Amino acid sequence: DPGADASLCGMAATGASGTNAVRYGTMRPNVLNLRVVLPDGRLLHTAGPRRQPRKRAAGYDLTSLFVGSEGTLGFLTQATLRLHPLPEATAVTIASFPSVGEAVACTVQVLQAAVPVARIEFLDEVMADACSRFSGMGLPAAATLLLELHGSRHSLTEQQQQTEEIVRQNGGSGLAWAEGLEEREQLWSMRHNAWYAALALRPGCQGYSTDVCVPISRLPDVVVETKKDLQASGLTGPMVGHVGDGNFHCILVFNSQDPEEAQHIHAFTQRLGRRALAAGGTCTGEHGVGLGKRALLQEELGQEGLDTLRSIKAALDPHNLMNPGKVL
């Protein structure tokens, strides 16, 4: 379920994911083989030419090495992907909550109850209001979850009952299931326009998206702490994310011509990354390290880990031709 302007090899290069990740996995486990042009011009098939087994144990896992490499090791030119069957039945609902803490706690309980949910997307009250106004959906300005269930028609009824009970236990309201294709597409279209909805909060300003991923058990604490940090900082940073796998984003909208505000944005992203690391998580769940999180990468992996990455980079790209300065 890639975003609006995503490409498959771009998704693979950044180790990205989407709204279906909680059930079907991120990009990494769904890539079976890659065709890569190496820095010296050689053509590499990471699992061997024309190979597409569901699992393998032959040699090093080169496919996973290049997924998330951000163009620093070679050009990804073709991807062989795992396919998943379409479910017999699908249902989507929107639930509103009194606070972000209760919304995320509901997510944790849904997962702990082993409800085979396909998507759980979180929007804080700022993001829900922005998306509602941008897409004309009429949502309340409240912490919100979008939940989608997949299965047989019989199993779907049981999943809906379980989900409704957990939502109500956490103070959620507004449950109404949409099963028709048009209704479902309308809801997810609203979610996919979150970036543009956030930018519309401050016309003429620039958007900066940052994300972290933490263990599910720590997710409520980290989300609540981040929300407090945003409010104390006075930043425009609606929160949205694939919380079903512990991943959430802050879309920071700021005046790039204001050096002081840009500095506040940088300081916030560093605090967010370190908050995730302190919770046993990672400084980025799917956007890649790029340039802005290189210091956090060292804190996450340690010097030995970073030295190992540099050794791999030097072996494959000794002349530092591929995206020099990125990641390392």
mmCIF file of C-alpha atoms in Angstrom:
data_model
loop_
_atom_site.group_PDB
_atom_site.id
_atom_site.type_symbol
_atom_site.label_atom_id
_atom_site.label_comp_id
_atom_site.label_asym_id
_atom_site.label_seq_id
_atom_site.Cartn_x
_atom_site.Cartn_y
_atom_site.Cartn_z
ATOM 1 C CA ASP A 1 0.000 0.000 0.000
ATOM 2 C CA PRO A 2 2.530 2.625 -1.101
ATOM 3 C CA GLY A 3 2.013 6.358 -0.774
ATOM 4 C CA ALA A 4 0.971 8.702 -3.525
ATOM 5 C CA ASP A 5 4.306 9.162 -5.313
ATOM 6 C CA ALA A 6 6.108 5.983 -4.245
ATOM 7 C CA SER A 7 7.823 3.517 -6.572
ATOM 8 C CA LEU A 8 8.421 -0.141 -5.739
ATOM 9 C CA CYS A 9 12.203 0.101 -5.899
ATOM 10 C CA GLY A 10 12.047 3.386 -3.981
ATOM 11 C CA MET A 11 10.019 1.655 -1.267
ATOM 12 C CA ALA A 12 12.615 -1.125 -1.191
ATOM 13 C CA ALA A 13 15.525 1.329 -1.100
ATOM 14 C CA THR A 14 14.182 3.101 1.995
ATOM 15 C CA GLY A 15 12.866 -0.034 3.720
ATOM 16 C CA ALA A 16 9.416 1.549 3.730
ATOM 17 C CA SER A 17 6.048 0.142 4.688
ATOM 18 C CA GLY A 18 2.395 1.125 4.501
ATOM 19 C CA THR A 19 -0.954 0.825 6.185
ATOM 20 C CA ASN A 20 -1.139 -2.960 5.633
ATOM 21 C CA ALA A 21 2.165 -3.632 7.414
ATOM 22 C CA VAL A 22 0.618 -4.902 10.648
ATOM 23 C CA ARG A 23 -0.775 -7.993 8.892
ATOM 24 C CA TYR A 24 1.236 -8.384 5.696
ATOM 25 C CA GLY A 25 4.600 -7.020 6.766
ATOM 26 C CA THR A 26 6.827 -4.161 5.648
ATOM 27 C CA MET A 27 8.763 -3.993 2.392
ATOM 28 C CA ARG A 28 11.670 -6.101 3.683
ATOM 29 C CA PRO A 29 9.875 -9.487 4.124
ATOM 30 C CA ASN A 30 7.884 -8.936 0.922
ATOM 31 C CA VAL A 31 10.888 -8.574 -1.399
ATOM 32 C CA LEU A 32 12.070 -11.958 -2.679
ATOM 33 C CA ASN A 33 14.731 -10.803 -5.137
ATOM 34 C CA LEU A 34 16.284 -7.584 -6.424
ATOM 35 C CA ARG A 35 18.124 -6.729 -9.593
ATOM 36 C CA VAL A 36 20.851 -4.261 -8.659
ATOM 37 C CA VAL A 37 23.397 -2.351 -10.720
ATOM 38 C CA LEU A 38 26.522 -2.251 -8.554
ATOM 39 C CA PRO A 39 28.829 0.811 -8.462
ATOM 40 C CA ASP A 40 31.301 -0.857 -10.863
ATOM 41 C CA GLY A 41 28.530 -1.571 -13.397
ATOM 42 C CA ARG A 42 28.051 -5.277 -12.686
ATOM 43 C CA LEU A 43 24.501 -6.624 -12.526
ATOM 44 C CA LEU A 44 23.568 -8.473 -9.330
ATOM 45 C CA HIS A 45 20.461 -10.585 -8.679
ATOM 46 C CA THR A 46 20.412 -10.713 -4.885
ATOM 47 C CA ALA A 47 18.759 -14.147 -4.704
ATOM 48 C CA GLY A 48 20.150 -15.414 -8.024
ATOM 49 C CA PRO A 49 18.769 -14.866 -11.546
ATOM 50 C CA ARG A 50 15.056 -15.770 -11.852
ATOM 51 C CA ARG A 51 14.905 -17.102 -8.268
ATOM 52 C CA GLN A 52 11.796 -16.440 -6.196
ATOM 53 C CA PRO A 53 11.514 -18.939 -3.330
ATOM 54 C CA ARG A 54 9.429 -17.959 -0.301
ATOM 55 C CA LYS A 55 12.409 -18.670 1.942
ATOM 56 C CA ARG A 56 16.089 -19.459 1.494
ATOM 57 C CA ALA A 57 19.178 -20.158 3.595
ATOM 58 C CA ALA A 58 21.880 -20.091 0.897
ATOM 59 C CA GLY A 59 24.678 -17.727 1.806
ATOM 60 C CA TYR A 60 24.284 -14.208 3.159
ATOM 61 C CA ASP A 61 20.898 -12.494 2.791
ATOM 62 C CA LEU A 62 21.849 -10.040 0.058
ATOM 63 C CA THR A 63 18.248 -9.053 -0.618
ATOM 64 C CA SER A 64 17.785 -7.752 2.916
ATOM 65 C CA LEU A 65 21.144 -5.996 2.685
ATOM 66 C CA PHE A 66 19.978 -3.870 -0.233
ATOM 67 C CA VAL A 67 16.467 -3.259 1.147
ATOM 68 C CA GLY A 68 16.894 -0.076 3.163
ATOM 69 C CA SER A 69 20.333 0.731 1.741
ATOM 70 C CA GLU A 70 19.052 4.118 0.470
ATOM 71 C CA GLY A 71 20.978 3.991 -2.785
ATOM 72 C CA THR A 72 24.360 3.816 -1.048
ATOM 73 C CA LEU A 73 25.289 0.338 -2.342
ATOM 74 C CA GLY A 74 23.772 0.219 -5.831
ATOM 75 C CA PHE A 75 20.844 1.080 -8.097
ATOM 76 C CA LEU A 76 17.745 -1.051 -7.507
ATOM 77 C CA THR A 77 16.249 -1.604 -10.957
ATOM 78 C CA GLN A 78 13.802 -4.487 -10.483
ATOM 79 C CA ALA A 79 12.021 -6.119 -7.556
ATOM 80 C CA THR A 80 10.385 -9.534 -7.274
ATOM 81 C CA LEU A 81 7.641 -9.289 -4.668
ATOM 82 C CA ARG A 82 5.633 -11.693 -2.551
ATOM 83 C CA LEU A 83 1.912 -11.752 -3.404
ATOM 84 C CA HIS A 84 -0.937 -12.097 -0.897
ATOM 85 C CA PRO A 85 -4.440 -13.316 -1.751
ATOM 86 C CA LEU A 86 -7.300 -10.825 -1.579
ATOM 87 C CA PRO A 87 -9.573 -11.475 1.435
ATOM 88 C CA GLU A 88 -13.102 -12.738 0.948
ATOM 89 C CA ALA A 89 -14.520 -9.903 3.066
ATOM 90 C CA THR A 90 -13.234 -6.532 4.289
ATOM 91 C CA ALA A 91 -14.624 -4.040 6.787
ATOM 92 C CA VAL A 92 -13.327 -0.624 7.899
ATOM 93 C CA THR A 93 -14.329 1.543 10.836
ATOM 94 C CA ILE A 94 -13.356 4.853 12.407
ATOM 95 C CA ALA A 95 -13.277 5.238 16.183
ATOM 96 C CA SER A 96 -12.756 8.473 18.137
ATOM 97 C CA PHE A 97 -11.153 8.606 21.601
ATOM 98 C CA PRO A 98 -10.912 11.149 24.430
ATOM 99 C CA SER A 99 -7.097 11.229 24.243
ATOM 100 C CA VAL A 100 -4.124 9.962 22.235
ATOM 101 C CA GLY A 101 -3.186 7.702 25.156
ATOM 102 C CA GLU A 102 -6.512 5.876 25.052
ATOM 103 C CA ALA A 103 -6.407 5.535 21.268
ATOM 104 C CA VAL A 104 -2.952 3.951 21.321
ATOM 105 C CA ALA A 105 -3.773 1.796 24.363
ATOM 106 C CA CYS A 106 -6.695 0.441 22.338
ATOM 107 C CA THR A 107 -4.278 -0.467 19.557
ATOM 108 C CA VAL A 108 -2.077 -2.425 21.959
ATOM 109 C CA GLN A 109 -5.059 -4.322 23.376
ATOM 110 C CA VAL A 110 -6.396 -5.201 19.913
ATOM 111 C CA LEU A 111 -3.019 -6.733 19.063
ATOM 112 C CA GLN A 112 -2.672 -8.482 22.420
ATOM 113 C CA ALA A 113 -6.126 -10.017 21.915
ATOM 114 C CA ALA A 114 -4.771 -11.532 18.660
ATOM 115 C CA VAL A 115 -7.460 -9.914 16.528
ATOM 116 C CA PRO A 116 -6.056 -10.492 13.003
ATOM 117 C CA VAL A 117 -6.425 -6.816 12.091
ATOM 118 C CA ALA A 118 -5.054 -5.787 8.697
ATOM 119 C CA ARG A 119 -4.601 -2.064 9.318
ATOM 120 C CA ILE A 120 -4.621 0.171 12.388
ATOM 121 C CA GLU A 121 -3.897 3.809 11.609
ATOM 122 C CA PHE A 122 -3.649 6.496 14.271
ATOM 123 C CA LEU A 123 -4.381 10.210 13.866
ATOM 124 C CA ASP A 124 -4.099 12.671 16.732
ATOM 125 C CA GLU A 125 -6.791 15.336 17.076
ATOM 126 C CA VAL A 126 -4.799 17.852 14.985
ATOM 127 C CA MET A 127 -4.324 15.381 12.135
ATOM 128 C CA ALA A 128 -7.919 14.115 12.308
ATOM 129 C CA ASP A 129 -9.247 17.666 12.058
ATOM 130 C CA ALA A 130 -6.850 18.543 9.225
ATOM 131 C CA CYS A 131 -7.759 15.396 7.242
ATOM 132 C CA SER A 132 -11.462 15.941 7.853
ATOM 133 C CA ARG A 133 -11.373 19.496 6.537
ATOM 134 C CA PHE A 134 -9.079 18.661 3.612
ATOM 135 C CA SER A 135 -11.177 15.673 2.472
ATOM 136 C CA GLY A 136 -14.603 16.941 3.592
ATOM 137 C CA MET A 137 -15.270 13.900 5.785
ATOM 138 C CA GLY A 138 -16.805 15.578 8.834
ATOM 139 C CA LEU A 139 -14.720 13.759 11.473
ATOM 140 C CA PRO A 140 -14.596 15.051 15.047
ATOM 141 C CA ALA A 141 -11.371 16.770 16.094
ATOM 142 C CA ALA A 142 -10.336 13.907 18.371
ATOM 143 C CA ALA A 143 -7.706 11.189 18.589
ATOM 144 C CA THR A 144 -8.789 8.665 15.973
ATOM 145 C CA LEU A 145 -8.153 5.096 14.868
ATOM 146 C CA LEU A 146 -8.918 3.696 11.431
ATOM 147 C CA LEU A 147 -9.206 -0.086 11.634
ATOM 148 C CA GLU A 148 -9.563 -2.547 8.775
ATOM 149 C CA LEU A 149 -10.349 -6.239 9.151
ATOM 150 C CA HIS A 150 -9.832 -8.978 6.548
ATOM 151 C CA GLY A 151 -11.158 -12.531 6.520
ATOM 152 C CA SER A 152 -14.030 -14.791 5.594
ATOM 153 C CA ARG A 153 -17.538 -13.422 6.078
ATOM 154 C CA HIS A 154 -18.013 -15.668 9.104
ATOM 155 C CA SER A 155 -14.715 -14.765 10.786
ATOM 156 C CA LEU A 156 -15.203 -11.064 10.055
ATOM 157 C CA THR A 157 -18.295 -10.910 12.270
ATOM 158 C CA GLU A 158 -16.356 -12.320 15.214
ATOM 159 C CA GLN A 159 -13.447 -9.918 14.610
ATOM 160 C CA GLN A 160 -15.834 -6.958 14.513
ATOM 161 C CA GLN A 161 -17.375 -7.935 17.838
ATOM 162 C CA GLN A 162 -13.970 -8.298 19.490
ATOM 163 C CA THR A 163 -12.789 -4.971 18.115
ATOM 164 C CA GLU A 164 -15.929 -3.101 19.154
ATOM 165 C CA GLU A 165 -15.645 -4.397 22.722
ATOM 166 C CA ILE A 166 -11.991 -3.308 23.047
ATOM 167 C CA VAL A 167 -12.703 0.096 21.515
ATOM 168 C CA ARG A 168 -15.525 0.751 23.992
ATOM 169 C CA GLN A 169 -13.376 -0.386 26.933
ATOM 170 C CA ASN A 170 -10.945 2.392 26.000
ATOM 171 C CA GLY A 171 -13.594 5.103 25.714
ATOM 172 C CA GLY A 172 -13.889 4.931 21.934
ATOM 173 C CA SER A 173 -17.034 5.949 20.094
ATOM 174 C CA GLY A 174 -18.424 6.481 16.620
ATOM 175 C CA LEU A 175 -18.068 2.884 15.410
ATOM 176 C CA ALA A 176 -19.775 2.275 12.076
ATOM 177 C CA TRP A 177 -18.468 -0.419 9.741
ATOM 178 C CA ALA A 178 -18.021 0.297 6.041
ATOM 179 C CA GLU A 179 -17.871 -2.822 3.870
ATOM 180 C CA GLY A 180 -18.568 -1.370 0.415
ATOM 181 C CA LEU A 181 -15.576 -0.695 -1.822
ATOM 182 C CA GLU A 182 -16.472 2.946 -2.468
ATOM 183 C CA GLU A 183 -16.879 3.777 1.229
ATOM 184 C CA ARG A 184 -13.632 2.023 2.139
ATOM 185 C CA GLU A 185 -11.680 3.774 -0.597
ATOM 186 C CA GLN A 186 -13.044 7.125 0.550
ATOM 187 C CA LEU A 187 -11.777 6.546 4.093
ATOM 188 C CA TRP A 188 -8.318 5.427 3.000
ATOM 189 C CA SER A 189 -8.077 8.233 0.465
ATOM 190 C CA MET A 190 -8.550 10.632 3.378
ATOM 191 C CA ARG A 191 -5.700 8.916 5.240
ATOM 192 C CA HIS A 192 -3.395 8.921 2.230
ATOM 193 C CA ASN A 193 -3.915 12.660 1.818
ATOM 194 C CA ALA A 194 -2.615 13.279 5.356
ATOM 195 C CA TRP A 195 0.586 14.908 4.054
ATOM 196 C CA TYR A 196 -1.344 17.447 1.981
ATOM 197 C CA ALA A 197 -3.850 17.976 4.795
ATOM 198 C CA ALA A 198 -0.987 18.795 7.168
ATOM 199 C CA LEU A 199 0.570 21.266 4.713
ATOM 200 C CA ALA A 200 -2.817 22.992 4.383
ATOM 201 C CA LEU A 201 -2.600 23.915 8.080
ATOM 202 C CA ARG A 202 0.061 26.512 7.185
ATOM 203 C CA PRO A 203 -0.167 27.447 3.493
ATOM 204 C CA GLY A 204 3.155 28.400 1.985
ATOM 205 C CA CYS A 205 5.177 26.521 4.590
ATOM 206 C CA GLN A 206 7.342 23.438 4.193
ATOM 207 C CA GLY A 207 6.667 19.944 5.512
ATOM 208 C CA TYR A 208 9.214 17.729 7.253
ATOM 209 C CA SER A 209 8.213 14.161 8.041
ATOM 210 C CA THR A 210 9.977 12.177 10.733
ATOM 211 C CA ASP A 211 9.123 8.800 12.226
ATOM 212 C CA VAL A 212 10.178 6.333 14.894
ATOM 213 C CA CYS A 213 9.214 2.780 15.760
ATOM 214 C CA VAL A 214 9.061 1.312 19.269
ATOM 215 C CA PRO A 215 7.991 -1.972 20.866
ATOM 216 C CA ILE A 216 4.204 -2.178 21.027
ATOM 217 C CA SER A 217 4.242 -2.350 24.828
ATOM 218 C CA ARG A 218 6.004 1.058 24.993
ATOM 219 C CA LEU A 219 3.943 2.732 22.277
ATOM 220 C CA PRO A 220 1.334 4.483 24.505
ATOM 221 C CA ASP A 221 4.013 6.069 26.722
ATOM 222 C CA VAL A 222 6.119 7.257 23.799
ATOM 223 C CA VAL A 223 3.138 8.688 21.895
ATOM 224 C CA VAL A 224 1.862 10.558 24.973
ATOM 225 C CA GLU A 225 5.341 11.940 25.744
ATOM 226 C CA THR A 226 5.751 13.052 22.125
ATOM 227 C CA LYS A 227 2.372 14.754 22.154
ATOM 228 C CA LYS A 228 3.351 16.697 25.282
ATOM 229 C CA ASP A 229 6.671 17.643 23.669
ATOM 230 C CA LEU A 230 4.894 18.978 20.574
ATOM 231 C CA GLN A 231 2.490 21.046 22.647
ATOM 232 C CA ALA A 232 5.266 22.449 24.847
ATOM 233 C CA SER A 233 7.365 23.317 21.781
ATOM 234 C CA GLY A 234 4.526 25.185 20.076
ATOM 235 C CA LEU A 235 5.254 23.362 16.806
ATOM 236 C CA THR A 236 2.709 22.468 14.141
ATOM 237 C CA GLY A 237 3.264 18.727 14.013
ATOM 238 C CA PRO A 238 0.193 16.543 13.548
ATOM 239 C CA MET A 239 0.807 12.884 14.404
ATOM 240 C CA VAL A 240 -0.174 9.955 12.211
ATOM 241 C CA GLY A 241 1.088 6.431 11.881
ATOM 242 C CA HIS A 242 0.940 2.699 11.335
ATOM 243 C CA VAL A 243 0.670 2.101 15.070
ATOM 244 C CA GLY A 244 -0.203 -1.558 14.548
ATOM 245 C CA ASP A 245 3.527 -2.201 14.140
ATOM 246 C CA GLY A 246 4.682 0.444 16.602
ATOM 247 C CA ASN A 247 5.468 3.049 13.934
ATOM 248 C CA PHE A 248 4.240 6.652 14.006
ATOM 249 C CA HIS A 249 5.100 9.906 12.236
ATOM 250 C CA CYS A 250 5.114 13.592 13.027
ATOM 251 C CA ILE A 251 4.502 15.817 10.006
ATOM 252 C CA LEU A 252 6.204 19.059 11.015
ATOM 253 C CA VAL A 253 5.037 22.116 9.100
ATOM 254 C CA PHE A 254 7.318 25.136 9.430
ATOM 255 C CA ASN A 255 8.611 28.285 7.798
ATOM 256 C CA SER A 256 11.893 27.238 6.226
ATOM 257 C CA GLN A 257 12.931 30.906 5.992
ATOM 258 C CA ASP A 258 12.874 31.204 9.780
ATOM 259 C CA PRO A 259 16.205 29.834 11.135
ATOM 260 C CA GLU A 260 14.929 29.780 14.715
ATOM 261 C CA GLU A 261 11.888 27.666 13.830
ATOM 262 C CA ALA A 262 14.046 25.344 11.717
ATOM 263 C CA GLN A 263 16.331 24.864 14.728
ATOM 264 C CA HIS A 264 13.317 23.996 16.918
ATOM 265 C CA ILE A 265 12.289 21.379 14.332
ATOM 266 C CA HIS A 266 15.762 19.833 14.366
ATOM 267 C CA ALA A 267 15.879 19.755 18.167
ATOM 268 C CA PHE A 268 12.445 18.113 18.338
ATOM 269 C CA THR A 269 13.363 15.379 15.843
ATOM 270 C CA GLN A 270 16.514 14.574 17.828
ATOM 271 C CA ARG A 271 14.502 14.334 21.073
ATOM 272 C CA LEU A 272 11.950 12.121 19.351
ATOM 273 C CA GLY A 273 14.642 9.776 18.020
ATOM 274 C CA ARG A 274 16.348 9.496 21.397
ATOM 275 C CA ARG A 275 12.983 8.926 23.106
ATOM 276 C CA ALA A 276 12.408 5.963 20.807
ATOM 277 C CA LEU A 277 15.908 4.607 21.431
ATOM 278 C CA ALA A 278 15.416 4.878 25.200
ATOM 279 C CA ALA A 279 12.231 2.825 24.815
ATOM 280 C CA GLY A 280 14.107 0.028 23.029
ATOM 281 C CA GLY A 281 13.004 1.150 19.586
ATOM 282 C CA THR A 282 14.614 2.593 16.461
ATOM 283 C CA CYS A 283 15.184 6.161 15.299
ATOM 284 C CA THR A 284 13.357 5.450 12.033
ATOM 285 C CA GLY A 285 10.811 2.815 11.109
ATOM 286 C CA GLU A 286 10.590 3.429 7.397
ATOM 287 C CA HIS A 287 11.857 6.796 6.176
ATOM 288 C CA GLY A 288 15.537 5.896 6.248
ATOM 289 C CA VAL A 289 18.385 7.623 8.052
ATOM 290 C CA GLY A 290 19.348 9.849 5.113
ATOM 291 C CA LEU A 291 21.264 12.856 6.406
ATOM 292 C CA GLY A 292 19.300 13.987 9.436
ATOM 293 C CA LYS A 293 19.600 10.877 11.605
ATOM 294 C CA ARG A 294 23.208 9.847 11.110
ATOM 295 C CA ALA A 295 24.132 10.741 14.700
ATOM 296 C CA LEU A 296 21.137 8.760 15.956
ATOM 297 C CA LEU A 297 22.216 5.762 13.877
ATOM 298 C CA GLN A 298 25.508 5.625 15.756
ATOM 299 C CA GLU A 299 23.652 5.812 19.080
ATOM 300 C CA GLU A 300 21.363 3.005 17.935
ATOM 301 C CA LEU A 301 23.955 0.577 16.532
ATOM 302 C CA GLY A 302 27.042 1.490 18.518
ATOM 303 C CA GLN A 303 30.514 2.012 17.087
ATOM 304 C CA GLU A 304 30.930 -1.670 16.181
ATOM 305 C CA GLY A 305 27.709 -1.657 14.191
ATOM 306 C CA LEU A 306 28.622 1.538 12.374
ATOM 307 C CA ASP A 307 32.117 0.235 11.581
ATOM 308 C CA THR A 308 30.556 -2.905 10.100
ATOM 309 C CA LEU A 309 28.274 -0.811 7.874
ATOM 310 C CA ARG A 310 31.288 1.222 6.718
ATOM 311 C CA SER A 311 33.175 -1.972 5.881
ATOM 312 C CA ILE A 312 30.296 -3.186 3.721
ATOM 313 C CA LYS A 313 30.074 0.202 2.012
ATOM 314 C CA ALA A 314 33.827 0.251 1.331
ATOM 315 C CA ALA A 315 33.756 -3.278 -0.095
ATOM 316 C CA LEU A 316 30.914 -2.618 -2.534
ATOM 317 C CA ASP A 317 31.606 1.040 -3.292
ATOM 318 C CA PRO A 318 35.325 1.717 -2.646
ATOM 319 C CA HIS A 319 35.240 5.024 -4.555
ATOM 320 C CA ASN A 320 32.187 6.285 -2.615
ATOM 321 C CA LEU A 321 30.179 6.947 -5.791
ATOM 322 C CA MET A 322 26.715 5.986 -4.530
ATOM 323 C CA ASN A 323 24.888 8.686 -2.552
ATOM 324 C CA PRO A 324 28.039 9.925 -0.799
ATOM 325 C CA GLY A 325 27.290 11.319 2.653
ATOM 326 C CA LYS A 326 23.992 9.480 3.016
ATOM 327 C CA VAL A 327 23.506 7.190 6.033
ATOM 328 C CA LEU A 328 27.232 7.002 6.938
#
